[in-house]
C-alpha positions as a printed Julia matrix, in Angstrom:
431×3 Matrix{Float64}:
  -0.05   0.26    0.09
   1.39   3.43   -0.7
   2.38   5.61    2.25
  -0.28   8.1     3.66
   0.33  11.74    2.78
   0.14  14.56    5.23
  -2.41  17.23    4.71
   0.13  19.78    3.12
   1.3   16.93    0.63
  -2.21  16.08    0.04
  -3.3   19.92   -0.82
  -0.07  20.21   -3.19
  -0.8   17.07   -4.88
  -4.53  18.26   -5.62
  -3.19  21.91   -6.69
  -0.64  20.25   -9.13
  -3.37  17.55  -10.51
  -5.99  20.46  -11.33
  -3.49  22.32  -13.29
  -1.85  19.24  -15.42
  -5.53  18.27  -15.72
  -6.48  21.82  -17.4
  -3.13  21.83  -19.44
  -3.71  18.55  -20.61
  -7.7   18.93  -21.4
  -6.62  21.97  -23.73
  -4.26  19.9   -25.3
  -6.81  17.18  -25.93
  -8.96  19.86  -27.58
  -6.59  21.82  -29.6
  -4.01  19.11  -31.22
  -4.78  19.2   -35.04
  -3.81  15.72  -35.74
  -5.97  13.85  -32.87
  -7.69  16.39  -31.14
 -11.3   18.19  -32.17
 -10.5   19.07  -35.8
  -8.95  15.89  -36.66
 -11.87  14.27  -37.86
 -13.13  17.47  -39.76
  -9.8   17.57  -41.33
 -10.16  14.09  -42.5
 -13.67  14.48  -43.81
 -12.5   17.58  -45.75
  -9.79  15.87  -47.19
 -11.87  13.04  -48.22
 -14.34  15.37  -49.72
 -11.33  16.78  -51.93
 -10.86  13.04  -53.33
  -8.12  11.85  -50.68
  -8.17   8.11  -49.92
  -6.66   6.51  -46.66
  -3.2    6.49  -48.19
  -3.54  10.23  -48.95
  -5.01  10.98  -45.72
  -2.18   8.75  -43.81
   0.48  10.77  -45.75
  -0.91  14.07  -45.07
  -1.16  13.21  -41.37
   2.34  11.93  -41.51
   3.94  15.23  -42.72
   1.73  17.19  -40.58
   2.86  15.11  -37.13
   6.51  16.1   -37.97
   6.85  18.49  -35.37
   6.17  15.5   -32.72
   9.08  13.72  -34.23
  11.65  16.14  -33.16
  10.61  16.73  -29.67
  13.92  15.99  -28.25
  14.67  19.44  -30.06
  12.11  21.03  -27.74
  13.36  19.38  -24.81
  16.81  20.54  -25.2
  15.81  24.07  -25.65
  13.56  23.93  -22.49
  16.19  22.27  -20.3
  19.15  24.32  -21.46
  17.73  27.59  -23.05
  15.83  29.48  -20.18
  13.73  32.37  -21.44
  13.53  35.72  -19.07
  15.25  33.41  -16.19
  12.48  30.54  -16.71
  13.21  26.94  -18.2
   9.43  26.0   -18.48
   6.8   29.08  -18.1
   8.36  31.36  -20.73
   8.36  28.52  -23.32
   4.89  27.43  -22.23
   3.53  30.91  -22.71
   5.37  31.39  -26.19
   4.28  28.16  -27.75
   0.53  28.4   -26.58
   0.46  32.06  -27.96
   1.67  30.48  -31.4
  -0.66  27.86  -31.03
  -3.84  30.21  -30.37
  -2.52  32.54  -33.06
  -1.97  29.89  -35.87
  -5.56  28.17  -35.2
  -6.98  31.66  -35.31
  -5.72  32.54  -38.83
  -6.77  28.83  -39.7
 -10.5   30.14  -38.84
  -9.99  33.36  -40.53
  -8.66  32.51  -44.05
 -10.94  30.88  -46.43
 -10.15  27.4   -48.03
 -10.71  26.99  -51.67
 -11.94  23.39  -53.05
  -8.83  21.23  -52.68
  -6.45  23.53  -51.27
  -4.88  20.65  -49.25
  -1.26  22.67  -49.24
  -2.74  25.73  -48.06
  -4.57  23.61  -45.47
  -1.0   21.78  -44.27
   0.65  25.26  -44.03
  -2.37  26.73  -41.71
  -2.24  23.55  -39.67
   1.43  23.28  -39.42
   2.14  26.01  -36.64
  -0.67  24.95  -34.26
   0.66  21.55  -34.56
   4.06  22.68  -33.56
   2.77  24.73  -30.84
   0.98  21.61  -29.05
   4.05  19.23  -29.92
   6.39  21.87  -28.12
   3.95  22.59  -25.34
   3.39  18.84  -24.55
   6.92  18.58  -24.11
   7.25  21.42  -21.76
   4.05  20.38  -19.66
   5.85  16.61  -19.56
   8.78  18.12  -18.07
   6.92  20.13  -15.33
   5.3   17.01  -14.58
   8.46  15.63  -13.76
  10.06  18.43  -12.08
   6.83  18.59   -9.67
   5.89  14.83   -9.55
   9.5   12.96   -8.75
  10.47  14.9    -5.8
   6.75  14.46   -4.57
   6.76  10.67   -5.78
   3.43  11.12   -7.49
   4.54  10.78  -11.1
   1.95   7.94  -11.82
  -0.89   9.96  -10.35
   0.0   13.23  -12.55
   0.27  10.75  -15.7
  -3.24   8.98  -14.76
  -4.53  12.67  -14.03
  -2.98  14.16  -17.13
  -4.23  11.26  -19.72
  -7.35  11.18  -18.15
  -7.69  15.07  -18.99
  -6.91  14.43  -22.68
  -9.16  11.55  -23.18
 -11.91  13.4   -21.18
 -11.43  15.89  -23.91
 -11.69  13.37  -26.39
 -15.23  12.34  -25.41
 -16.37  15.69  -26.14
 -13.96  16.03  -29.42
 -15.06  12.81  -30.86
 -18.78  13.25  -30.77
 -18.5   16.89  -31.68
 -16.01  16.41  -34.59
 -18.2   13.79  -35.99
 -21.16  16.19  -35.58
 -19.18  19.06  -37.17
 -17.8   16.84  -39.79
 -21.45  15.55  -40.98
 -22.66  19.02  -41.5
 -19.38  20.56  -43.2
 -18.48  22.77  -40.19
 -14.78  22.46  -40.27
 -14.43  26.18  -39.51
 -16.35  26.16  -36.48
 -14.14  23.62  -34.98
 -10.99  25.95  -35.9
 -12.47  28.7   -33.99
 -13.31  26.23  -30.87
  -9.66  25.18  -30.92
  -8.36  28.7   -31.1
 -10.52  29.6   -27.96
  -9.07  26.55  -26.12
  -5.48  27.37  -26.84
  -6.2   31.15  -25.6
  -7.5   29.46  -22.34
  -3.87  27.46  -22.11
  -2.24  30.57  -22.91
  -4.21  32.14  -19.65
  -3.15  29.06  -17.4
   0.29  29.14  -18.54
   0.78  33.01  -17.98
  -1.25  33.45  -14.51
  -1.15  29.53  -12.66
   2.03  28.27  -13.62
   4.84  29.05  -11.13
   8.33  28.52  -11.65
  11.46  29.59   -9.42
  14.22  31.25  -11.24
  16.26  28.71  -13.5
  19.58  27.23  -12.08
  22.26  26.0   -14.1
  22.56  22.47  -14.87
  24.61  20.55  -12.03
  28.17  19.86  -12.93
  27.93  22.21  -16.1
  27.02  21.38  -19.51
  29.71  18.52  -19.49
  27.99  16.98  -16.31
  24.4   17.46  -17.72
  25.56  15.71  -21.14
  26.83  13.02  -18.85
  23.87  12.73  -16.96
  21.57  12.69  -20.45
  23.98  10.19  -21.78
  23.42   7.63  -18.92
  19.68   8.04  -18.99
  19.51   7.55  -22.67
  21.94   4.12  -22.11
  19.73   2.93  -19.13
  18.08  -0.39  -19.72
  14.9    0.88  -18.76
  14.81   3.98  -21.16
  15.82   1.72  -23.91
  13.25  -1.19  -22.92
  10.51   1.72  -22.78
  11.52   3.44  -25.85
  11.4    0.09  -28.2
   8.12  -1.0   -26.09
   6.41   2.5   -26.77
   7.39   1.99  -30.66
   6.03  -1.29  -30.89
   3.0   -0.7   -28.96
   1.87   2.25  -31.04
   2.5    1.09  -34.32
  -0.88   0.0   -35.41
  -1.39   0.11  -39.08
  -5.13  -0.02  -38.73
  -5.08   3.51  -37.13
  -6.83   6.4   -36.92
  -6.82   7.11  -41.12
  -7.65   3.52  -41.81
 -10.01   3.05  -39.34
 -11.86   6.47  -40.38
 -11.96   5.22  -44.12
 -12.91   1.78  -43.4
 -15.79   2.75  -40.97
 -17.23   5.68  -42.99
 -16.84   4.01  -46.42
 -16.48   0.17  -46.0
 -19.07  -0.26  -43.37
 -20.95   2.75  -44.23
 -21.5    4.11  -40.88
 -21.25   7.82  -41.39
 -19.12  10.5   -39.64
 -21.31  10.97  -36.73
 -21.21   6.98  -35.8
 -17.13   7.44  -36.12
 -17.48  10.57  -33.98
 -19.1    8.28  -31.55
 -16.78   5.61  -31.61
 -13.97   8.0   -30.92
 -15.79   9.21  -27.93
 -16.74   5.96  -26.53
 -13.26   5.06  -26.81
 -11.95   7.95  -24.99
 -14.55   7.42  -22.19
 -12.86   4.04  -21.69
  -9.36   5.6   -21.45
 -10.4    8.12  -18.84
 -11.81   5.18  -16.89
  -8.33   3.43  -17.46
  -6.44   6.27  -16.37
  -8.3    6.63  -12.98
  -7.92   2.79  -12.46
  -4.04   3.31  -12.96
  -4.04   5.92  -10.67
  -5.48   3.78   -8.18
  -3.31   0.52   -9.01
   0.03   2.11  -10.0
   1.3    1.74   -6.43
  -0.69  -1.21   -5.41
   0.13  -4.0    -8.0
   3.84  -5.06   -8.62
   5.09  -3.87  -11.83
   5.67  -7.14  -13.78
   2.32  -8.17  -13.18
   0.99  -4.56  -14.69
   3.32  -5.11  -17.8
   2.55  -8.56  -18.77
  -1.03  -8.01  -18.37
  -1.05  -5.0   -20.25
   0.6   -6.66  -23.38
  -2.2   -9.82  -23.04
  -4.85  -7.1   -23.08
  -3.71  -5.21  -25.72
  -3.32  -8.46  -27.88
  -6.97  -9.27  -27.16
  -8.1   -5.88  -27.76
  -6.52  -5.62  -31.31
  -7.98  -9.0   -32.59
 -11.43  -7.72  -31.71
 -11.26  -5.48  -34.48
 -11.68  -8.33  -36.65
 -15.27  -8.72  -35.43
 -15.89  -4.86  -36.42
 -19.14  -5.19  -38.95
 -21.81  -2.6   -37.87
 -22.41   0.05  -35.34
 -23.15  -2.21  -32.41
 -19.98  -4.13  -32.87
 -18.03  -1.35  -33.35
 -19.38   0.58  -29.84
 -18.68  -2.68  -28.19
 -14.95  -3.06  -29.38
 -14.03   0.75  -28.86
 -14.41   0.94  -25.06
 -12.38  -2.39  -24.32
  -9.6   -0.9   -26.94
  -9.57   2.42  -25.5
  -9.0    0.96  -21.95
  -6.47  -1.27  -22.67
  -4.33   0.96  -24.82
  -4.47   3.66  -21.98
  -3.51   1.13  -19.59
  -0.33  -0.21  -21.31
   0.58   3.31  -22.47
   0.48   4.41  -18.77
   2.64   1.69  -17.33
   5.15   2.68  -19.7
   5.11   6.43  -19.43
   4.92   6.39  -15.87
   8.27   4.17  -15.56
   9.75   6.74  -18.32
   8.95   9.71  -15.97
  10.35   8.08  -12.96
  13.64   7.33  -14.84
  14.16  10.92  -16.16
  17.03  12.92  -14.57
  15.36  16.21  -13.5
  17.98  18.49  -15.07
  17.41  17.01  -18.57
  13.92  16.07  -17.93
  12.36  17.31  -20.99
  15.03  16.11  -23.26
  14.82  12.52  -22.14
  11.23  12.14  -21.61
  10.69  14.07  -25.32
  13.02  11.38  -27.04
  10.69   8.62  -25.56
   7.59  10.31  -26.71
   9.05  11.0   -30.03
   9.37   7.51  -30.55
   5.8    6.7   -29.68
   5.0    9.43  -32.17
   7.07   8.34  -34.89
   5.56   4.79  -34.42
   1.86   6.48  -34.8
   2.73   8.31  -37.63
   4.63   5.91  -39.63
   1.71   3.31  -39.06
  -0.6    5.74  -40.61
   1.4    5.96  -43.88
   2.25   2.32  -43.94
  -1.31   1.31  -42.96
  -3.06   3.77  -45.29
  -0.93   2.36  -48.19
  -1.49  -1.02  -47.92
  -5.1   -0.63  -47.17
  -5.59   1.32  -50.62
  -3.48  -1.07  -52.45
  -5.42  -4.22  -51.21
  -8.62  -3.13  -51.85
  -8.71  -3.55  -55.24
  -7.24  -7.18  -55.01
  -8.82  -9.05  -51.88
 -11.23  -6.16  -50.78
 -11.74  -3.8   -47.96
 -12.62  -6.28  -45.09
  -9.66  -8.43  -45.85
  -7.17  -5.67  -46.16
  -8.74  -4.27  -43.03
  -8.09  -7.79  -41.17
  -4.58  -7.9   -42.48
  -3.6   -4.93  -41.02
  -5.17  -5.62  -37.58
  -3.23  -8.82  -37.4
  -0.08  -6.79  -38.23
  -0.84  -4.74  -35.26
  -1.52  -7.7   -32.85
   1.87  -9.32  -34.07
   3.97  -5.98  -33.38
   2.13  -5.67  -29.84
   3.46  -9.36  -29.09
   6.82  -8.76  -29.98
   6.84  -6.32  -26.83
   7.51  -9.45  -25.07
  11.04  -9.5   -26.58
  11.56  -6.0   -24.67
  10.38  -7.5   -21.29
  13.74  -8.6   -20.0
  15.36  -5.21  -20.73
  12.37  -3.58  -18.58
  12.86  -6.51  -15.57
  16.42  -5.3   -15.53
  15.05  -2.3   -13.25
  15.42  -4.33  -10.17
  19.19  -5.11  -11.11
  20.27  -1.54  -12.25
  17.68   0.7   -10.35
  17.38   4.41  -11.58
  20.13   6.67  -12.81
  22.37   7.2    -9.95
  22.97  10.56   -8.38
  26.57  10.85   -9.76
  24.67  10.81  -13.1
  21.8   12.9   -12.45
  19.36  13.42  -10.03
  17.59  10.4    -8.46
  13.97   9.19   -9.08
  10.89   7.86   -7.3
  11.03   4.72   -5.43
   9.27   1.56   -7.07
   5.74   0.74   -6.45
């Protein structure tokens, strides 16, 4: 059982949980590739004649800012602005996001103007990706000393998927009615709310030089990067998130292959997000009560099973039955790994190391969009839509199963422990 917290610690935990919940909730609304406007953007591209491969490729290139997150980590770790490592960058990038989404709302999009759409979406995507790195670093900064990284991770991801409950339904409703620009406006207002939080609520002491000079910081970062736990987490996250039947393929398959329509797809996203919120809350309770090895193996089994359940997606009822189980298990397996990653990031270089791990995750998702969309489109003419989708489901399940190859690296936690104080600040105790 976890140790009881004194009243002051409990109050600090509640304050931090509320702050991170708000920041992550806004991120869940405003993120262009997975937030409120993700389905409206896909529906707009589909109306311009894009197939699953074309949409997947568009999303892949739009997601490029998420693949260079370590660069943002280096900036927020080593380049303070106005004496602060986190708050100043948070203000700058949330302002950029709000500005980019406002311009997107104001500028009319002619029929087929996919290049203009891409250009206008790129700045807010960059802004949200950078903001995500800074908020993750704040989570490590505040969570490690208090030993509450698991709690903050569950709160943050619960908030993101709470936003997804709203954005799934609303995104489908907007797409069905061709109201994409309304979605752009809502996201711009959400980003403005995040800017206010960053300006008035986030507190940060003046930045201190990294312990042991730049050479010591580089040594700490290298020690963390080569640590078995960090290597294992990176490989695990890549394999789990490589799902070639991802968002673009599921969107085309559900709306065209199964003929379910935009609103049903949006409803599926909301149901899946609701289950993810339940999983986040569940993990917040069990993360310090259940042995890590049990969580690790159990999450792999559940993810393989939930992936294979998509083989039975045939109508609205089956899709809405599969979606919550899939959402729950994917959230649980992600939190198991993200919590461990957060505990093993040296605070001096937290943003850089954590961003490196998250970049691997984002690369897996983006790559799977392209691979899945390309194969789905090419296979349709030879074997049909349903067999093409089923093949991709099997590939996703196999990649998840390969995660067991990585498990021995993760189990070496007991042998190696977290990075030592000599290499960087310590980390949280094991559950």
